[in-house]
Amino acid sequence: MEYKKITEEDIRFIQNIVDKDRISQGISNLNLHSIDQSHHKPSLPELVIWPIKEEEVSGILKYANERFIPVTAWGAGTSLEGNSIPVDKGIVLDFSMMNRIIQIREEDFQADVQPGVIYQDLNHKLRYKGLFFPPDPGARASIGGMIANNASGIRSIRYGSTRENVLRLKVVLANGQIIELGKNTQKTSSGYDLLRLFIGSEGTLGIVVEATVRLRGIPEHFSACLVSFKDIYSASKAVFQIMRAGLEPVCLEIMDSNCIKVVNRINGLNLKHLHTLIIEFQGSSKEALKDSVDMCEQICKDLGYKEFIFGIERDDYKRIIDARHLLGESMRKYHPGRVHTVTDVAVPISRFPELILFAEKLTKNIKIPAYIFGHAGEGNLHLAFMVKEEDSEEWHLVDEIKDKVTDMAIKLGGTCTGEHGVGIGKRKYMEKEHGDSLFWMKKIKELFDPHGILNPGKIFP
Amino acid sequence: MEYKKITEEDIRFIQNIVDKDRISQGISNLNLHSIDQSHHKPSLPELVIWPIKEEEVSGILKYANERFIPVTAWGAGTSLEGNSIPVDKGIVLDFSMMNRIIQIREEDFQADVQPGVIYQDLNHKLRYKGLFFPPDPGARASIGGMIANNASGIRSIRYGSTRENVLRLKVVLANGQIIELGKNTQKTSSGYDLLRLFIGSEGTLGIVVEATVRLRGIPEHFSACLVSFKDIYSASKAVFQIMRAGLEPVCLEIMDSNCIKVVNRINGLNLKHLHTLIIEFQGSSKEALKDSVDMCEQICKDLGYKEFIFGIERDDYKRIIDARHLLGESMRKYHPGRVHTVTDVAVPISRFPELILFAEKLTKNIKIPAYIFGHAGEGNLHLAFMVKEEDSEEWHLVDEIKDKVTDMAIKLGGTCTGEHGVGIGKRKYMEKEHGDSLFWMKKIKELFDPHGILNPGKIFP
């Protein structure tokens, strides 16, 4: 498919759809929309547009579709695999001005939001109602972006990913048509599940202009623990045993000792410099929580923990979780002049210790700073590196290690991405992971976007 | 599309794929596969085949696709909207011989099963491991059939529908190709979610030959309550208030006083002849459960309950749940000579009382026995009638009421089917419910099944 460069005529046409002051060709705006939080190669769009209405999105897509102009949706730019980089240039639609919480329906545990709403802002607004939207990727992500990548984070172990927390979408298709997917009900068996098909499709099938999200009640009681181990393999075995025991934590994170060093220094924490699990239980009574914590301690003891801290206060726990969320940024501060790159894979929980051991062996003796962490309770591993930007040898080694870890994850029955999405970085694993079903994904792409204008260069190898 | 009648030549070809003794044209076998548990018009297939291997399914589909022969998959025949009736004749593939539990992976909370496995049989096998597969539609349904209809039942309020409890599928497409969808991981953001697209597609996109299902731990403690009310509107308001309070029951069923009459007589229960809620809480401690039950009682008291029974013993509770599961059969026994028909809709929980009231008004003064019940905690209403088979006036009235209730559910932001699927009976509501997105569902059907051989006459109007 040959894409067309944007002309003066195109811009004049678009100015009939969108106010002039919400269209920019300014280099600083193009720059701001050329790269997400990943290490992938930046690419400047030709035009940035800030829509405020679905009709504008529809008008722009209809026009772009006829003229073969690529259109990439932009949430908050916090993706980690180049998911929103406009690699084929064209238009970037920045949804930061469509950031209205349209309606909170407490009585149905639902909220209608525009895609530009930052999920923390929604939760901030909800907290006085005792409700929250569970997916919690950490970065200040937009809900539109979370839907695109099926984001999850530290609470998905209990509440599921974004896919399980969205009930209804309004999307604009490549041809400009606006359709609704899903229902405002907790269950439905009516027709094909187009809703889930679009969630996680990274803006390649259509662009979300409105979403109904599912809210949950904030549980009354919580209990947080920190457990430290001398070797990371034992820590990862504890993860498996905790899950196997059916303890159902709402958060079960792993951070290797390198991560701990960073959060101690940068975030002012004072944790033992060992491999650490962060574990949180929630419930409606303190007694129930005590049982879980006791059982959890017993498991960790049998595996030879060095320290088990429980009954962490809410404020202290918040500082730990905030530090966990800021891990990527803190690594950058800890290693000035180096570039952050991270990979994200997931395996069945019983294979998690094996994967951790494999990642540790590969990174143990290298000179590049490497960090092992992740949403361990779901078998979700993150492996981050801080690389010298101009050092091609370092990049080569890092790519090799990431390749090996991803291959191993797939070999263990896992997936090349648990939550960051495919974007640019994981395209090369799609064939290995999906085999013949990749062909059918392509067919679906062709069906909804025959001219290939929506976020080209993503997902497919 | 003109379907072809099955010829002697076709049968000879199929005999090369499947042993003779697993192919039947016998009238009693055709009869057995002409109707599910619904009131829809039976239709005889021309041929019934019992495959035992995926290669056989693949071979048959490939051949049928080339010859334009309809193929309808058959699980246990327990569907309620004609979902598995071979309306265009052709071949029925009966999966009752592909009923092997291939592997239980306790450590990953997963099991690999063939589609013919009856879910109760899986749960029976699992109970000594402290695990279970949560979707619980009641009838002795096959897991393949549950996947086809995205079945749910009394526990989906806590654990989700079948869609949320299947991780991976192996399916045979219309052209005979075998593909795998999903992963054995709890989360993935890798590519399009074809897995959920196929779940609930009622065998119209492909036929499941293997599934990896998600298992959960059986919670240690439970507490079951029965609450009775004089008017059903108050009972339904209690449902809403219990959900609104964030109490998170694992079961919240409503049965009107007519249902109670039936289960008392047919199942030997001795419940108060009033409108009744069945409520179950589960947890890891008795204290936590007590809190929930207390709060629940307070809510029901404020709404003027007549009786609140709690602390029901496990055996007694099992008898109640069994009776709830057998409700359809019991109605048949209670009204010999009449035909059972049921509709299934769901609305946002805050609109449930309104829907209940509407259904009650429509059925109050009619002479046809009518029953209001359902998975109330999810806003899921069932409305059943026992109709004189030959009485066209009765059928007319029943159809009219079902129409009105379904229209009202859609008007209240709901869906024409919460869990029974579209089948034949709900096709006429698809346009109203889905609007323009129905067109895209059709396009997806054409993509995967261009000759329209898979379960024709279903889902689409």
PDB file of C-alpha atoms in Angstrom, chain B residues 71-307:
ATOM      1  CA  VAL B  71     -22.492 -28.940   9.520  1.00  0.00           C
ATOM      2  CA  THR B  72     -23.876 -28.345  12.997  1.00  0.00           C
ATOM      3  CA  ALA B  73     -21.878 -29.196  16.105  1.00  0.00           C
ATOM      4  CA  TRP B  74     -23.730 -30.953  18.902  1.00  0.00           C
ATOM      5  CA  GLY B  75     -22.658 -30.993  22.544  1.00  0.00           C
ATOM      6  CA  ALA B  76     -25.215 -32.343  24.962  1.00  0.00           C
ATOM      7  CA  GLY B  77     -28.326 -30.865  23.365  1.00  0.00           C
ATOM      8  CA  THR B  78     -29.151 -28.732  26.403  1.00  0.00           C
ATOM      9  CA  SER B  79     -29.340 -25.341  24.665  1.00  0.00           C
ATOM     10  CA  LEU B  80     -32.526 -23.312  25.055  1.00  0.00           C
ATOM     11  CA  GLU B  81     -32.824 -21.191  21.917  1.00  0.00           C
ATOM     12  CA  GLY B  82     -32.529 -23.837  19.232  1.00  0.00           C
ATOM     13  CA  ASN B  83     -28.800 -23.131  19.017  1.00  0.00           C
ATOM     14  CA  SER B  84     -27.966 -26.654  17.840  1.00  0.00           C
ATOM     15  CA  ILE B  85     -30.999 -27.519  15.717  1.00  0.00           C
ATOM     16  CA  PRO B  86     -29.837 -28.439  12.175  1.00  0.00           C
ATOM     17  CA  VAL B  87     -32.394 -26.209  10.470  1.00  0.00           C
ATOM     18  CA  ASP B  88     -30.827 -26.689   7.033  1.00  0.00           C
ATOM     19  CA  LYS B  89     -30.305 -30.419   7.585  1.00  0.00           C
ATOM     20  CA  GLY B  90     -26.889 -31.758   6.534  1.00  0.00           C
ATOM     21  CA  ILE B  91     -24.465 -33.251   9.046  1.00  0.00           C
ATOM     22  CA  VAL B  92     -24.619 -33.136  12.827  1.00  0.00           C
ATOM     23  CA  LEU B  93     -21.265 -33.703  14.531  1.00  0.00           C
ATOM     24  CA  ASP B  94     -22.002 -35.184  17.927  1.00  0.00           C
ATOM     25  CA  PHE B  95     -19.044 -34.625  20.280  1.00  0.00           C
ATOM     26  CA  SER B  96     -20.124 -37.003  23.008  1.00  0.00           C
ATOM     27  CA  MET B  97     -17.291 -39.399  22.137  1.00  0.00           C
ATOM     28  CA  MET B  98     -14.676 -36.649  22.335  1.00  0.00           C
ATOM     29  CA  ASN B  99     -15.147 -36.404  26.077  1.00  0.00           C
ATOM     30  CA  ARG B 100     -11.674 -36.930  27.434  1.00  0.00           C
ATOM     31  CA  ILE B 101     -10.155 -34.813  30.187  1.00  0.00           C
ATOM     32  CA  ILE B 102      -6.745 -34.626  28.553  1.00  0.00           C
ATOM     33  CA  GLN B 103      -4.750 -33.126  31.382  1.00  0.00           C
ATOM     34  CA  ILE B 104      -5.338 -31.394  34.693  1.00  0.00           C
ATOM     35  CA  ARG B 105      -2.551 -28.974  35.488  1.00  0.00           C
ATOM     36  CA  GLU B 106      -3.322 -28.234  39.122  1.00  0.00           C
ATOM     37  CA  GLU B 107      -0.184 -26.143  39.479  1.00  0.00           C
ATOM     38  CA  ASP B 108      -1.422 -23.725  36.829  1.00  0.00           C
ATOM     39  CA  PHE B 109      -5.118 -23.910  37.717  1.00  0.00           C
ATOM     40  CA  GLN B 110      -5.787 -25.225  34.218  1.00  0.00           C
ATOM     41  CA  ALA B 111      -7.276 -28.261  32.522  1.00  0.00           C
ATOM     42  CA  ASP B 112      -7.176 -29.328  28.887  1.00  0.00           C
ATOM     43  CA  VAL B 113     -10.412 -30.960  27.821  1.00  0.00           C
ATOM     44  CA  GLN B 114     -12.142 -32.259  24.750  1.00  0.00           C
ATOM     45  CA  PRO B 115     -15.411 -30.475  23.885  1.00  0.00           C
ATOM     46  CA  GLY B 116     -17.659 -33.392  24.820  1.00  0.00           C
ATOM     47  CA  VAL B 117     -16.674 -33.306  28.507  1.00  0.00           C
ATOM     48  CA  ILE B 118     -19.714 -32.605  30.687  1.00  0.00           C
ATOM     49  CA  TYR B 119     -18.728 -29.818  33.062  1.00  0.00           C
ATOM     50  CA  GLN B 120     -20.127 -31.572  36.131  1.00  0.00           C
ATOM     51  CA  ASP B 121     -17.948 -34.583  35.321  1.00  0.00           C
ATOM     52  CA  LEU B 122     -14.880 -32.346  35.212  1.00  0.00           C
ATOM     53  CA  ASN B 123     -15.851 -30.782  38.531  1.00  0.00           C
ATOM     54  CA  HIS B 124     -16.500 -34.186  40.034  1.00  0.00           C
ATOM     55  CA  LYS B 125     -12.993 -35.242  39.088  1.00  0.00           C
ATOM     56  CA  LEU B 126     -11.552 -31.979  40.402  1.00  0.00           C
ATOM     57  CA  ARG B 127     -13.177 -31.865  43.806  1.00  0.00           C
ATOM     58  CA  TYR B 128     -10.518 -33.937  45.544  1.00  0.00           C
ATOM     59  CA  LYS B 129      -7.979 -31.400  44.359  1.00  0.00           C
ATOM     60  CA  GLY B 130      -9.903 -28.486  45.886  1.00  0.00           C
ATOM     61  CA  LEU B 131     -10.423 -26.981  42.444  1.00  0.00           C
ATOM     62  CA  PHE B 132     -13.395 -26.343  40.195  1.00  0.00           C
ATOM     63  CA  PHE B 133     -14.400 -24.925  36.802  1.00  0.00           C
ATOM     64  CA  PRO B 134     -16.806 -22.135  37.810  1.00  0.00           C
ATOM     65  CA  PRO B 135     -19.400 -21.652  35.016  1.00  0.00           C
ATOM     66  CA  ASP B 136     -22.463 -23.545  36.175  1.00  0.00           C
ATOM     67  CA  PRO B 137     -25.441 -23.397  33.813  1.00  0.00           C
ATOM     68  CA  GLY B 138     -27.205 -26.227  35.617  1.00  0.00           C
ATOM     69  CA  ALA B 139     -28.140 -28.597  32.820  1.00  0.00           C
ATOM     70  CA  ARG B 140     -25.705 -31.421  32.047  1.00  0.00           C
ATOM     71  CA  ALA B 141     -24.039 -29.267  29.422  1.00  0.00           C
ATOM     72  CA  SER B 142     -20.884 -30.120  27.501  1.00  0.00           C
ATOM     73  CA  ILE B 143     -17.978 -27.714  27.753  1.00  0.00           C
ATOM     74  CA  GLY B 144     -18.001 -27.391  23.962  1.00  0.00           C
ATOM     75  CA  GLY B 145     -21.616 -26.290  24.071  1.00  0.00           C
ATOM     76  CA  MET B 146     -20.897 -23.901  26.935  1.00  0.00           C
ATOM     77  CA  ILE B 147     -18.124 -22.319  24.875  1.00  0.00           C
ATOM     78  CA  ALA B 148     -20.430 -22.051  21.878  1.00  0.00           C
ATOM     79  CA  ASN B 149     -23.118 -20.194  23.831  1.00  0.00           C
ATOM     80  CA  ASN B 150     -20.882 -18.424  26.361  1.00  0.00           C
ATOM     81  CA  ALA B 151     -22.926 -20.133  29.061  1.00  0.00           C
ATOM     82  CA  SER B 152     -22.777 -18.929  32.621  1.00  0.00           C
ATOM     83  CA  GLY B 153     -25.281 -19.719  35.408  1.00  0.00           C
ATOM     84  CA  ILE B 154     -25.434 -19.147  39.125  1.00  0.00           C
ATOM     85  CA  ARG B 155     -21.745 -18.514  39.819  1.00  0.00           C
ATOM     86  CA  SER B 156     -20.888 -16.120  36.996  1.00  0.00           C
ATOM     87  CA  ILE B 157     -21.701 -13.208  39.299  1.00  0.00           C
ATOM     88  CA  ARG B 158     -18.371 -13.945  40.998  1.00  0.00           C
ATOM     89  CA  TYR B 159     -16.354 -15.843  38.389  1.00  0.00           C
ATOM     90  CA  GLY B 160     -17.622 -14.555  35.037  1.00  0.00           C
ATOM     91  CA  SER B 161     -19.143 -16.440  32.119  1.00  0.00           C
ATOM     92  CA  THR B 162     -17.481 -19.192  30.111  1.00  0.00           C
ATOM     93  CA  ARG B 163     -15.719 -16.432  28.144  1.00  0.00           C
ATOM     94  CA  GLU B 164     -13.763 -15.428  31.246  1.00  0.00           C
ATOM     95  CA  ASN B 165     -12.902 -19.018  32.107  1.00  0.00           C
ATOM     96  CA  VAL B 166     -11.372 -20.319  28.900  1.00  0.00           C
ATOM     97  CA  LEU B 167      -7.744 -19.551  28.087  1.00  0.00           C
ATOM     98  CA  ARG B 168      -7.080 -21.414  24.884  1.00  0.00           C
ATOM     99  CA  LEU B 169      -9.010 -23.160  22.131  1.00  0.00           C
ATOM    100  CA  LYS B 170      -8.166 -25.444  19.288  1.00  0.00           C
ATOM    101  CA  VAL B 171     -10.758 -24.961  16.568  1.00  0.00           C
ATOM    102  CA  VAL B 172     -11.401 -26.420  13.151  1.00  0.00           C
ATOM    103  CA  LEU B 173     -12.418 -23.813  10.594  1.00  0.00           C
ATOM    104  CA  ALA B 174     -14.914 -24.325   7.795  1.00  0.00           C
ATOM    105  CA  ASN B 175     -12.102 -25.069   5.344  1.00  0.00           C
ATOM    106  CA  GLY B 176     -10.749 -27.832   7.592  1.00  0.00           C
ATOM    107  CA  GLN B 177      -7.817 -25.818   8.903  1.00  0.00           C
ATOM    108  CA  ILE B 178      -6.968 -26.388  12.573  1.00  0.00           C
ATOM    109  CA  ILE B 179      -5.853 -23.286  14.478  1.00  0.00           C
ATOM    110  CA  GLU B 180      -5.130 -22.431  18.086  1.00  0.00           C
ATOM    111  CA  LEU B 181      -6.447 -19.325  19.788  1.00  0.00           C
ATOM    112  CA  GLY B 182      -5.293 -17.832  23.098  1.00  0.00           C
ATOM    113  CA  LYS B 183      -2.525 -18.945  25.422  1.00  0.00           C
ATOM    114  CA  ASN B 184      -2.068 -20.955  28.590  1.00  0.00           C
ATOM    115  CA  THR B 185      -1.285 -17.758  30.475  1.00  0.00           C
ATOM    116  CA  GLN B 186      -3.516 -15.726  32.689  1.00  0.00           C
ATOM    117  CA  LYS B 187      -2.851 -12.614  30.644  1.00  0.00           C
ATOM    118  CA  THR B 188      -1.707 -11.672  27.159  1.00  0.00           C
ATOM    119  CA  SER B 189      -1.708  -8.566  24.965  1.00  0.00           C
ATOM    120  CA  SER B 190      -0.418 -10.373  21.924  1.00  0.00           C
ATOM    121  CA  GLY B 191      -2.434  -9.711  18.774  1.00  0.00           C
ATOM    122  CA  TYR B 192      -6.177  -9.774  18.215  1.00  0.00           C
ATOM    123  CA  ASP B 193      -8.373 -11.596  20.695  1.00  0.00           C
ATOM    124  CA  LEU B 194      -9.697 -14.286  18.376  1.00  0.00           C
ATOM    125  CA  LEU B 195     -10.276 -16.480  21.434  1.00  0.00           C
ATOM    126  CA  ARG B 196     -13.161 -14.371  22.738  1.00  0.00           C
ATOM    127  CA  LEU B 197     -14.454 -13.850  19.209  1.00  0.00           C
ATOM    128  CA  PHE B 198     -14.973 -17.599  18.875  1.00  0.00           C
ATOM    129  CA  ILE B 199     -16.403 -18.040  22.374  1.00  0.00           C
ATOM    130  CA  GLY B 200     -20.118 -17.377  22.094  1.00  0.00           C
ATOM    131  CA  SER B 201     -20.160 -17.678  18.299  1.00  0.00           C
ATOM    132  CA  GLU B 202     -22.413 -20.734  18.549  1.00  0.00           C
ATOM    133  CA  GLY B 203     -20.414 -22.909  16.211  1.00  0.00           C
ATOM    134  CA  THR B 204     -20.893 -20.505  13.294  1.00  0.00           C
ATOM    135  CA  LEU B 205     -17.215 -19.511  12.923  1.00  0.00           C
ATOM    136  CA  GLY B 206     -15.487 -22.801  13.675  1.00  0.00           C
ATOM    137  CA  ILE B 207     -15.818 -25.947  15.749  1.00  0.00           C
ATOM    138  CA  VAL B 208     -13.960 -26.400  19.032  1.00  0.00           C
ATOM    139  CA  VAL B 209     -11.979 -29.637  19.315  1.00  0.00           C
ATOM    140  CA  GLU B 210      -9.976 -28.830  22.450  1.00  0.00           C
ATOM    141  CA  ALA B 211     -10.061 -26.235  25.210  1.00  0.00           C
ATOM    142  CA  THR B 212      -7.872 -25.129  28.069  1.00  0.00           C
ATOM    143  CA  VAL B 213     -10.140 -23.993  30.869  1.00  0.00           C
ATOM    144  CA  ARG B 214      -9.301 -21.990  33.941  1.00  0.00           C
ATOM    145  CA  LEU B 215      -9.832 -23.570  37.354  1.00  0.00           C
ATOM    146  CA  ARG B 216     -10.311 -21.902  40.738  1.00  0.00           C
ATOM    147  CA  GLY B 217      -9.802 -22.984  44.295  1.00  0.00           C
ATOM    148  CA  ILE B 218     -12.890 -24.003  46.246  1.00  0.00           C
ATOM    149  CA  PRO B 219     -13.136 -21.463  49.080  1.00  0.00           C
ATOM    150  CA  GLU B 220     -13.021 -22.949  52.565  1.00  0.00           C
ATOM    151  CA  HIS B 221     -16.085 -21.356  54.085  1.00  0.00           C
ATOM    152  CA  PHE B 222     -19.521 -20.566  52.751  1.00  0.00           C
ATOM    153  CA  SER B 223     -22.687 -19.094  54.103  1.00  0.00           C
ATOM    154  CA  ALA B 224     -26.047 -19.438  52.409  1.00  0.00           C
ATOM    155  CA  CYS B 225     -29.238 -17.492  53.106  1.00  0.00           C
ATOM    156  CA  LEU B 226     -32.824 -17.599  51.947  1.00  0.00           C
ATOM    157  CA  VAL B 227     -34.875 -14.417  52.090  1.00  0.00           C
ATOM    158  CA  SER B 228     -38.552 -14.268  51.284  1.00  0.00           C
ATOM    159  CA  PHE B 229     -40.658 -11.276  50.350  1.00  0.00           C
ATOM    160  CA  LYS B 230     -44.349 -10.757  49.855  1.00  0.00           C
ATOM    161  CA  ASP B 231     -43.924  -8.784  46.637  1.00  0.00           C
ATOM    162  CA  ILE B 232     -41.375  -9.502  43.954  1.00  0.00           C
ATOM    163  CA  TYR B 233     -40.556  -5.841  43.429  1.00  0.00           C
ATOM    164  CA  SER B 234     -39.148  -5.596  46.965  1.00  0.00           C
ATOM    165  CA  ALA B 235     -37.171  -8.776  46.376  1.00  0.00           C
ATOM    166  CA  SER B 236     -35.674  -7.273  43.233  1.00  0.00           C
ATOM    167  CA  LYS B 237     -34.887  -4.038  45.040  1.00  0.00           C
ATOM    168  CA  ALA B 238     -33.069  -6.063  47.686  1.00  0.00           C
ATOM    169  CA  VAL B 239     -30.981  -7.597  44.898  1.00  0.00           C
ATOM    170  CA  PHE B 240     -29.953  -4.172  43.711  1.00  0.00           C
ATOM    171  CA  GLN B 241     -29.191  -2.915  47.225  1.00  0.00           C
ATOM    172  CA  ILE B 242     -27.083  -5.979  48.044  1.00  0.00           C
ATOM    173  CA  MET B 243     -25.019  -5.464  44.899  1.00  0.00           C
ATOM    174  CA  ARG B 244     -24.842  -1.713  45.432  1.00  0.00           C
ATOM    175  CA  ALA B 245     -23.462  -2.294  48.933  1.00  0.00           C
ATOM    176  CA  GLY B 246     -20.526  -4.124  47.364  1.00  0.00           C
ATOM    177  CA  LEU B 247     -21.286  -7.362  49.210  1.00  0.00           C
ATOM    178  CA  GLU B 248     -20.029  -9.578  46.361  1.00  0.00           C
ATOM    179  CA  PRO B 249     -22.139 -12.719  46.779  1.00  0.00           C
ATOM    180  CA  VAL B 250     -21.058 -15.752  44.733  1.00  0.00           C
ATOM    181  CA  CYS B 251     -24.696 -16.562  44.043  1.00  0.00           C
ATOM    182  CA  LEU B 252     -27.721 -14.263  44.085  1.00  0.00           C
ATOM    183  CA  GLU B 253     -30.781 -15.905  42.586  1.00  0.00           C
ATOM    184  CA  ILE B 254     -34.395 -14.826  42.478  1.00  0.00           C
ATOM    185  CA  MET B 255     -37.373 -17.208  42.264  1.00  0.00           C
ATOM    186  CA  ASP B 256     -40.941 -15.981  42.302  1.00  0.00           C
ATOM    187  CA  SER B 257     -43.585 -17.665  44.415  1.00  0.00           C
ATOM    188  CA  ASN B 258     -44.722 -19.791  41.466  1.00  0.00           C
ATOM    189  CA  CYS B 259     -41.236 -21.273  41.208  1.00  0.00           C
ATOM    190  CA  ILE B 260     -41.283 -21.959  44.937  1.00  0.00           C
ATOM    191  CA  LYS B 261     -44.570 -23.829  44.576  1.00  0.00           C
ATOM    192  CA  VAL B 262     -42.987 -26.049  41.930  1.00  0.00           C
ATOM    193  CA  VAL B 263     -39.783 -26.854  43.813  1.00  0.00           C
ATOM    194  CA  ASN B 264     -41.730 -27.553  46.991  1.00  0.00           C
ATOM    195  CA  ARG B 265     -43.992 -30.005  45.209  1.00  0.00           C
ATOM    196  CA  ILE B 266     -41.608 -31.616  42.730  1.00  0.00           C
ATOM    197  CA  ASN B 267     -38.291 -31.440  44.590  1.00  0.00           C
ATOM    198  CA  GLY B 268     -39.681 -32.019  48.057  1.00  0.00           C
ATOM    199  CA  LEU B 269     -38.504 -28.713  49.482  1.00  0.00           C
ATOM    200  CA  ASN B 270     -40.411 -26.913  52.151  1.00  0.00           C
ATOM    201  CA  LEU B 271     -39.834 -23.238  51.421  1.00  0.00           C
ATOM    202  CA  LYS B 272     -42.175 -20.403  52.308  1.00  0.00           C
ATOM    203  CA  HIS B 273     -44.567 -19.789  49.443  1.00  0.00           C
ATOM    204  CA  LEU B 274     -43.240 -16.287  48.736  1.00  0.00           C
ATOM    205  CA  HIS B 275     -40.841 -14.563  46.376  1.00  0.00           C
ATOM    206  CA  THR B 276     -37.416 -15.764  47.368  1.00  0.00           C
ATOM    207  CA  LEU B 277     -33.759 -14.816  47.078  1.00  0.00           C
ATOM    208  CA  ILE B 278     -31.034 -17.443  47.362  1.00  0.00           C
ATOM    209  CA  ILE B 279     -27.828 -15.794  48.484  1.00  0.00           C
ATOM    210  CA  GLU B 280     -24.432 -17.360  48.983  1.00  0.00           C
ATOM    211  CA  PHE B 281     -21.246 -15.802  50.273  1.00  0.00           C
ATOM    212  CA  GLN B 282     -17.852 -17.449  50.274  1.00  0.00           C
ATOM    213  CA  GLY B 283     -14.658 -16.528  51.997  1.00  0.00           C
ATOM    214  CA  SER B 284     -11.591 -17.623  53.827  1.00  0.00           C
ATOM    215  CA  SER B 285     -12.988 -16.930  57.308  1.00  0.00           C
ATOM    216  CA  LYS B 286     -16.300 -17.307  59.092  1.00  0.00           C
ATOM    217  CA  GLU B 287     -16.033 -13.805  60.565  1.00  0.00           C
ATOM    218  CA  ALA B 288     -15.923 -12.153  57.178  1.00  0.00           C
ATOM    219  CA  LEU B 289     -18.964 -14.128  56.108  1.00  0.00           C
ATOM    220  CA  LYS B 290     -20.869 -13.117  59.216  1.00  0.00           C
ATOM    221  CA  ASP B 291     -20.330  -9.434  58.408  1.00  0.00           C
ATOM    222  CA  SER B 292     -21.717  -9.926  54.903  1.00  0.00           C
ATOM    223  CA  VAL B 293     -24.731 -11.864  56.126  1.00  0.00           C
ATOM    224  CA  ASP B 294     -25.511  -9.248  58.784  1.00  0.00           C
ATOM    225  CA  MET B 295     -25.361  -6.422  56.268  1.00  0.00           C
ATOM    226  CA  CYS B 296     -27.450  -8.421  53.843  1.00  0.00           C
ATOM    227  CA  GLU B 297     -30.110  -9.031  56.476  1.00  0.00           C
ATOM    228  CA  GLN B 298     -30.261  -5.349  57.344  1.00  0.00           C
ATOM    229  CA  ILE B 299     -30.859  -4.451  53.695  1.00  0.00           C
ATOM    230  CA  CYS B 300     -33.609  -7.031  53.327  1.00  0.00           C
ATOM    231  CA  LYS B 301     -35.195  -6.000  56.622  1.00  0.00           C
ATOM    232  CA  ASP B 302     -35.438  -2.388  55.472  1.00  0.00           C
ATOM    233  CA  LEU B 303     -37.309  -3.654  52.448  1.00  0.00           C
ATOM    234  CA  GLY B 304     -39.755  -5.585  54.602  1.00  0.00           C
ATOM    235  CA  TYR B 305     -38.736  -9.223  54.254  1.00  0.00           C
ATOM    236  CA  LYS B 306     -41.061 -11.897  55.631  1.00  0.00           C
ATOM    237  CA  GLU B 307     -38.352 -14.378  56.541  1.00  0.00           C
TER     238      GLU B 307
END
